[in-house]
Short mmCIF file of C-alpha atoms in Angstrom, two decimals:
data_model
loop_
_atom_site.label_atom_id
_atom_site.label_comp_id
_atom_site.label_asym_id
_atom_site.label_seq_id
_atom_site.Cartn_x
_atom_site.Cartn_y
_atom_site.Cartn_z
CA MET C 1 0.00 0.00 0.00
CA GLY C 2 1.45 3.37 -1.04
CA LEU C 3 1.06 6.81 0.48
CA GLU C 4 -2.53 8.02 0.75
CA LEU C 5 -3.65 11.59 1.44
CA TYR C 6 -7.25 12.13 2.58
CA LEU C 7 -8.26 15.61 1.44
CA ASP C 8 -11.08 17.99 0.63
CA LEU C 9 -9.66 20.89 -1.38
CA ARG C 10 -12.21 23.33 0.04
CA SER C 11 -10.06 23.07 3.19
CA GLN C 12 -7.02 25.34 3.40
CA PRO C 13 -4.66 22.81 5.08
CA CYS C 14 -5.70 20.18 2.53
CA ARG C 15 -4.79 22.53 -0.30
CA ALA C 16 -1.38 23.21 1.23
CA LEU C 17 -0.66 19.48 1.40
CA TYR C 18 -1.93 18.85 -2.12
CA ILE C 19 0.15 21.66 -3.62
CA PHE C 20 3.25 20.67 -1.67
CA ALA C 21 3.05 17.01 -2.65
CA ARG C 22 2.33 17.73 -6.30
CA SER C 23 4.98 20.44 -6.67
CA ASN C 24 7.58 18.07 -5.21
CA ASN C 25 6.52 15.09 -7.32
CA ILE C 26 5.66 13.06 -4.22
CA PRO C 27 3.71 9.97 -5.26
CA PHE C 28 0.39 9.65 -3.43
CA GLU C 29 -3.14 8.43 -3.88
CA PHE C 30 -5.68 11.23 -3.53
CA LYS C 31 -8.50 10.02 -1.28
CA HIS C 32 -11.29 12.57 -1.64
CA VAL C 33 -13.22 13.03 1.60
CA GLU C 34 -16.17 15.32 0.87
CA LEU C 35 -16.88 17.18 4.08
CA ALA C 36 -20.22 18.52 2.83
CA LYS C 37 -21.51 14.96 2.47
CA GLY C 38 -20.25 13.96 5.90
CA GLU C 39 -17.73 11.49 4.53
CA HIS C 40 -15.35 12.38 7.36
CA ARG C 41 -17.86 10.83 9.78
CA THR C 42 -17.97 7.37 8.22
CA GLU C 43 -16.62 4.31 10.00
CA GLU C 44 -14.19 3.76 7.14
CA PHE C 45 -12.62 7.18 7.63
CA ARG C 46 -12.57 6.80 11.42
CA LYS C 47 -10.07 3.99 10.91
CA VAL C 48 -7.73 6.57 9.39
CA ASN C 49 -8.51 9.43 11.76
CA MET C 50 -10.66 8.86 14.80
CA LEU C 51 -10.88 12.66 15.19
CA MET C 52 -12.90 12.70 11.94
CA LYS C 53 -11.03 15.61 10.38
CA VAL C 54 -9.09 16.18 7.19
CA PRO C 55 -6.34 16.20 6.17
CA ALA C 56 -5.05 12.78 7.12
CA LEU C 57 -2.24 10.56 5.87
CA ARG C 58 -1.86 6.82 5.65
CA ASP C 59 1.50 5.34 4.77
CA GLY C 60 1.20 1.58 4.95
CA SER C 61 0.06 0.82 8.50
CA PHE C 62 1.09 4.29 9.72
CA THR C 63 -1.52 7.04 9.99
CA LEU C 64 -0.98 10.71 10.79
CA THR C 65 -3.22 13.72 11.35
CA GLU C 66 -2.69 17.50 11.58
CA SER C 67 -1.53 19.30 8.45
CA ILE C 68 1.74 20.70 9.80
CA ALA C 69 2.80 17.30 11.12
CA ILE C 70 1.96 15.76 7.74
CA LEU C 71 3.92 18.42 5.84
CA LEU C 72 6.98 17.80 8.00
CA TYR C 73 6.60 14.03 7.58
CA LEU C 74 6.64 14.48 3.81
CA VAL C 75 9.64 16.83 4.00
CA HIS C 76 11.70 14.27 5.89
CA LYS C 77 10.48 11.10 4.18
CA PHE C 78 10.97 12.40 0.65
CA LYS C 79 13.96 14.65 1.37
CA THR C 80 12.41 17.61 -0.42
CA PRO C 81 14.59 20.62 -1.39
CA ASP C 82 16.10 22.37 1.60
CA HIS C 83 14.31 25.67 1.08
CA TRP C 84 10.96 24.16 2.10
CA TYR C 85 12.16 23.51 5.65
CA PRO C 86 15.71 24.92 5.84
CA SER C 87 18.57 23.11 7.51
CA ASP C 88 19.92 26.50 8.56
CA LEU C 89 18.86 26.77 12.22
CA GLN C 90 17.67 30.37 12.15
CA LYS C 91 15.83 30.10 8.84
CA ARG C 92 14.10 26.96 10.09
CA ALA C 93 13.21 28.81 13.29
CA ARG C 94 11.51 31.51 11.19
CA VAL C 95 9.42 28.85 9.46
CA ASP C 96 8.53 27.25 12.81
CA GLU C 97 7.71 30.66 14.27
CA PHE C 98 5.17 31.42 11.57
CA LEU C 99 3.66 27.93 11.58
CA SER C 100 3.14 28.25 15.34
CA TRP C 101 1.61 31.74 15.05
CA GLN C 102 -0.69 31.21 12.09
CA HIS C 103 -3.25 28.94 13.79
CA THR C 104 -4.73 31.73 15.94
CA SER C 105 -4.04 34.58 13.54
CA VAL C 106 -4.06 34.17 9.76
CA ARG C 107 -6.10 30.96 9.87
CA ALA C 108 -8.50 32.03 12.61
CA LYS C 109 -9.23 35.52 11.27
CA GLY C 110 -9.39 34.48 7.62
CA SER C 111 -11.70 31.56 8.38
CA LYS C 112 -13.96 33.77 10.47
CA LEU C 113 -14.45 36.20 7.61
CA PHE C 114 -15.13 33.32 5.22
CA LEU C 115 -17.75 31.88 7.55
CA THR C 116 -19.54 35.21 7.98
CA LYS C 117 -19.54 36.14 4.28
CA VAL C 118 -20.33 32.71 2.82
CA MET C 119 -21.49 30.03 5.24
CA LEU C 120 -23.63 32.07 7.64
CA PRO C 121 -26.06 33.46 5.02
CA LEU C 122 -25.98 30.19 3.07
CA ILE C 123 -26.99 27.97 5.98
CA THR C 124 -28.98 30.24 8.28
CA GLY C 125 -30.50 32.59 5.72
CA GLN C 126 -29.21 35.47 7.82
CA SER C 127 -26.46 37.97 7.06
CA LEU C 128 -24.29 39.49 9.73
CA PRO C 129 -25.08 43.15 10.55
CA PRO C 130 -22.68 45.47 8.66
CA GLU C 131 -21.03 46.72 11.85
CA LYS C 132 -20.19 43.20 12.96
CA LEU C 133 -18.82 42.27 9.55
CA GLU C 134 -16.73 45.44 9.62
CA PHE C 135 -15.32 44.42 13.02
CA ILE C 136 -14.38 40.94 11.75
CA THR C 137 -12.79 42.44 8.64
CA GLY C 138 -10.87 44.84 10.88
CA GLU C 139 -9.51 41.94 12.93
CA LEU C 140 -8.20 40.32 9.75
CA ASN C 141 -6.64 43.59 8.63
CA VAL C 142 -4.74 43.87 11.92
CA THR C 143 -3.42 40.34 11.38
CA LEU C 144 -2.38 41.18 7.82
CA LYS C 145 -0.45 44.22 9.09
CA GLN C 146 1.30 42.00 11.65
CA PHE C 147 2.10 39.48 8.93
CA GLU C 148 3.66 42.12 6.72
CA GLU C 149 5.61 43.89 9.44
CA LYS C 150 6.72 40.96 11.57
CA PHE C 151 7.03 37.98 9.24
CA LEU C 152 7.44 39.26 5.68
CA GLN C 153 9.18 42.59 6.28
CA ASP C 154 11.24 43.47 3.17
CA LYS C 155 12.15 39.88 2.31
CA PRO C 156 10.92 38.02 -0.77
CA PHE C 157 9.67 35.20 1.46
CA ILE C 158 9.11 34.58 5.17
CA ALA C 159 12.39 32.72 5.75
CA GLY C 160 14.44 34.85 3.39
CA SER C 161 15.15 34.54 -0.31
CA GLU C 162 13.37 31.24 -1.02
CA VAL C 163 9.86 29.88 -0.61
CA SER C 164 9.19 27.68 2.42
CA LEU C 165 6.37 25.77 4.05
CA ALA C 166 5.50 28.98 5.91
CA ASP C 167 4.75 30.85 2.67
CA LEU C 168 2.63 28.05 1.25
CA VAL C 169 0.58 27.67 4.44
CA ALA C 170 0.15 31.44 4.70
CA LEU C 171 -1.04 31.90 1.14
CA VAL C 172 -3.64 29.10 1.11
CA GLU C 173 -5.08 30.55 4.33
CA LEU C 174 -5.27 34.05 2.85
CA MET C 175 -7.02 32.71 -0.23
CA GLN C 176 -10.00 31.67 1.88
CA PRO C 177 -11.33 35.23 2.46
CA VAL C 178 -10.28 36.16 -1.09
CA CYS C 179 -12.53 33.41 -2.47
CA ALA C 180 -15.30 34.71 -0.22
CA GLY C 181 -15.14 38.05 -2.02
CA TYR C 182 -12.66 40.04 0.07
CA ASP C 183 -9.62 40.82 -2.09
CA LEU C 184 -7.13 41.52 0.67
CA PHE C 185 -4.24 41.81 -1.82
CA GLU C 186 -5.75 44.66 -3.84
CA GLU C 187 -4.45 47.52 -1.69
CA ARG C 188 -1.38 45.75 -0.34
CA PRO C 189 1.32 45.82 -3.03
CA LYS C 190 3.88 44.03 -0.85
CA LEU C 191 1.51 41.14 -0.18
CA LYS C 192 0.45 41.09 -3.83
CA GLU C 193 4.05 40.70 -5.00
CA TRP C 194 4.73 38.04 -2.35
CA ARG C 195 1.66 36.12 -3.56
CA ARG C 196 2.93 36.28 -7.14
CA ARG C 197 6.32 34.90 -6.11
CA VAL C 198 4.83 32.03 -4.11
CA GLU C 199 2.45 31.07 -6.93
CA GLU C 200 5.28 31.12 -9.47
CA ASP C 201 7.49 28.94 -7.28
CA VAL C 202 4.87 26.24 -6.68
CA GLY C 203 3.44 26.54 -10.20
CA LYS C 204 0.57 28.83 -11.17
CA GLU C 205 -1.39 26.11 -12.92
CA LEU C 206 -1.15 23.80 -9.92
CA PHE C 207 -2.11 26.61 -7.56
CA GLN C 208 -5.17 27.49 -9.63
CA GLU C 209 -6.19 23.83 -9.89
CA ALA C 210 -6.02 23.38 -6.11
CA HIS C 211 -8.24 26.46 -5.61
CA GLN C 212 -10.86 25.63 -8.22
CA ASP C 213 -13.44 24.28 -5.75
CA ILE C 214 -13.09 27.11 -3.25
CA ARG C 215 -13.22 29.73 -6.02
CA ASN C 216 -16.59 28.28 -7.01
CA ILE C 217 -17.95 28.32 -3.47
CA LYS C 218 -20.55 30.92 -4.44
CA ASN C 219 -22.23 28.18 -6.49
CA PHE C 220 -22.51 25.94 -3.42
CA THR C 221 -26.05 25.55 -2.06
CA ALA C 222 -27.28 24.52 1.38
CA ASP C 223 -29.01 21.43 0.02
CA GLN C 224 -25.59 20.04 -0.93
CA LEU C 225 -24.85 19.64 2.78
CA ALA C 226 -25.78 16.40 4.53
CA PRO C 227 -28.94 17.24 6.58
CA GLU C 228 -27.41 16.36 9.96
CA LEU C 229 -24.33 18.43 9.19
CA LYS C 230 -26.42 21.37 8.04
CA GLU C 231 -28.36 21.52 11.31
CA ASN C 232 -25.23 21.07 13.41
CA PHE C 233 -23.38 23.73 11.44
CA LYS C 234 -26.35 26.09 11.69
CA GLN C 235 -26.42 25.87 15.49
CA GLN C 236 -22.67 26.43 15.70
CA LEU C 237 -22.81 29.48 13.46
CA LEU C 238 -25.73 31.03 15.35
CA LYS C 239 -23.89 30.59 18.65
CA GLN C 240 -20.66 32.01 17.24
CA PHE C 241 -22.11 35.05 15.52
#
């Protein structure tokens, strides 16, 4: 049994893994787990990840969860080019620093805006009041300023002159609010140029392919959600917002 990656490309961490594996010619079998249909809750998938989340990896009898752990596993197993996770101690520390920070910043704030602009009205039939949406957008903007000033600075990439895991993870997260209709790159020339460099390094065609489903999210309808998931998601969204 070869390497298997369990993914739904509407998920940011899944896209990062897909792009990384494909751009490094890592052989794997793409196991599509459609979250909207509740396929992550099946008994078959529970054997891979009892936490019932994607992404997940199976390599023979070995299974692994959590996107960052999987990325690092692939780096070491397939000995990918050094720039992805540098051997230089301080460059590697910069990558680790961002990967540790991004969970509660770029990912959290970007996902929150995506949920309010796309999922909340889709599932509940309600839109967030403008002042609340403005507050959530403002939180993301603060995070973007921190990202530029602390992590990117005047460098081409987060760890220096070459693309790393940190850049890939950052960009797929930032694409989530972009695909929800908030073009956060438009008035940020530094971020816009950084995005261009990252896309060119991983391959523009591959990057666009990985984002096809999330770019078409506006065509997604509530009846495409499994009924039990729809109700559960609705209650969570109403509590959150």
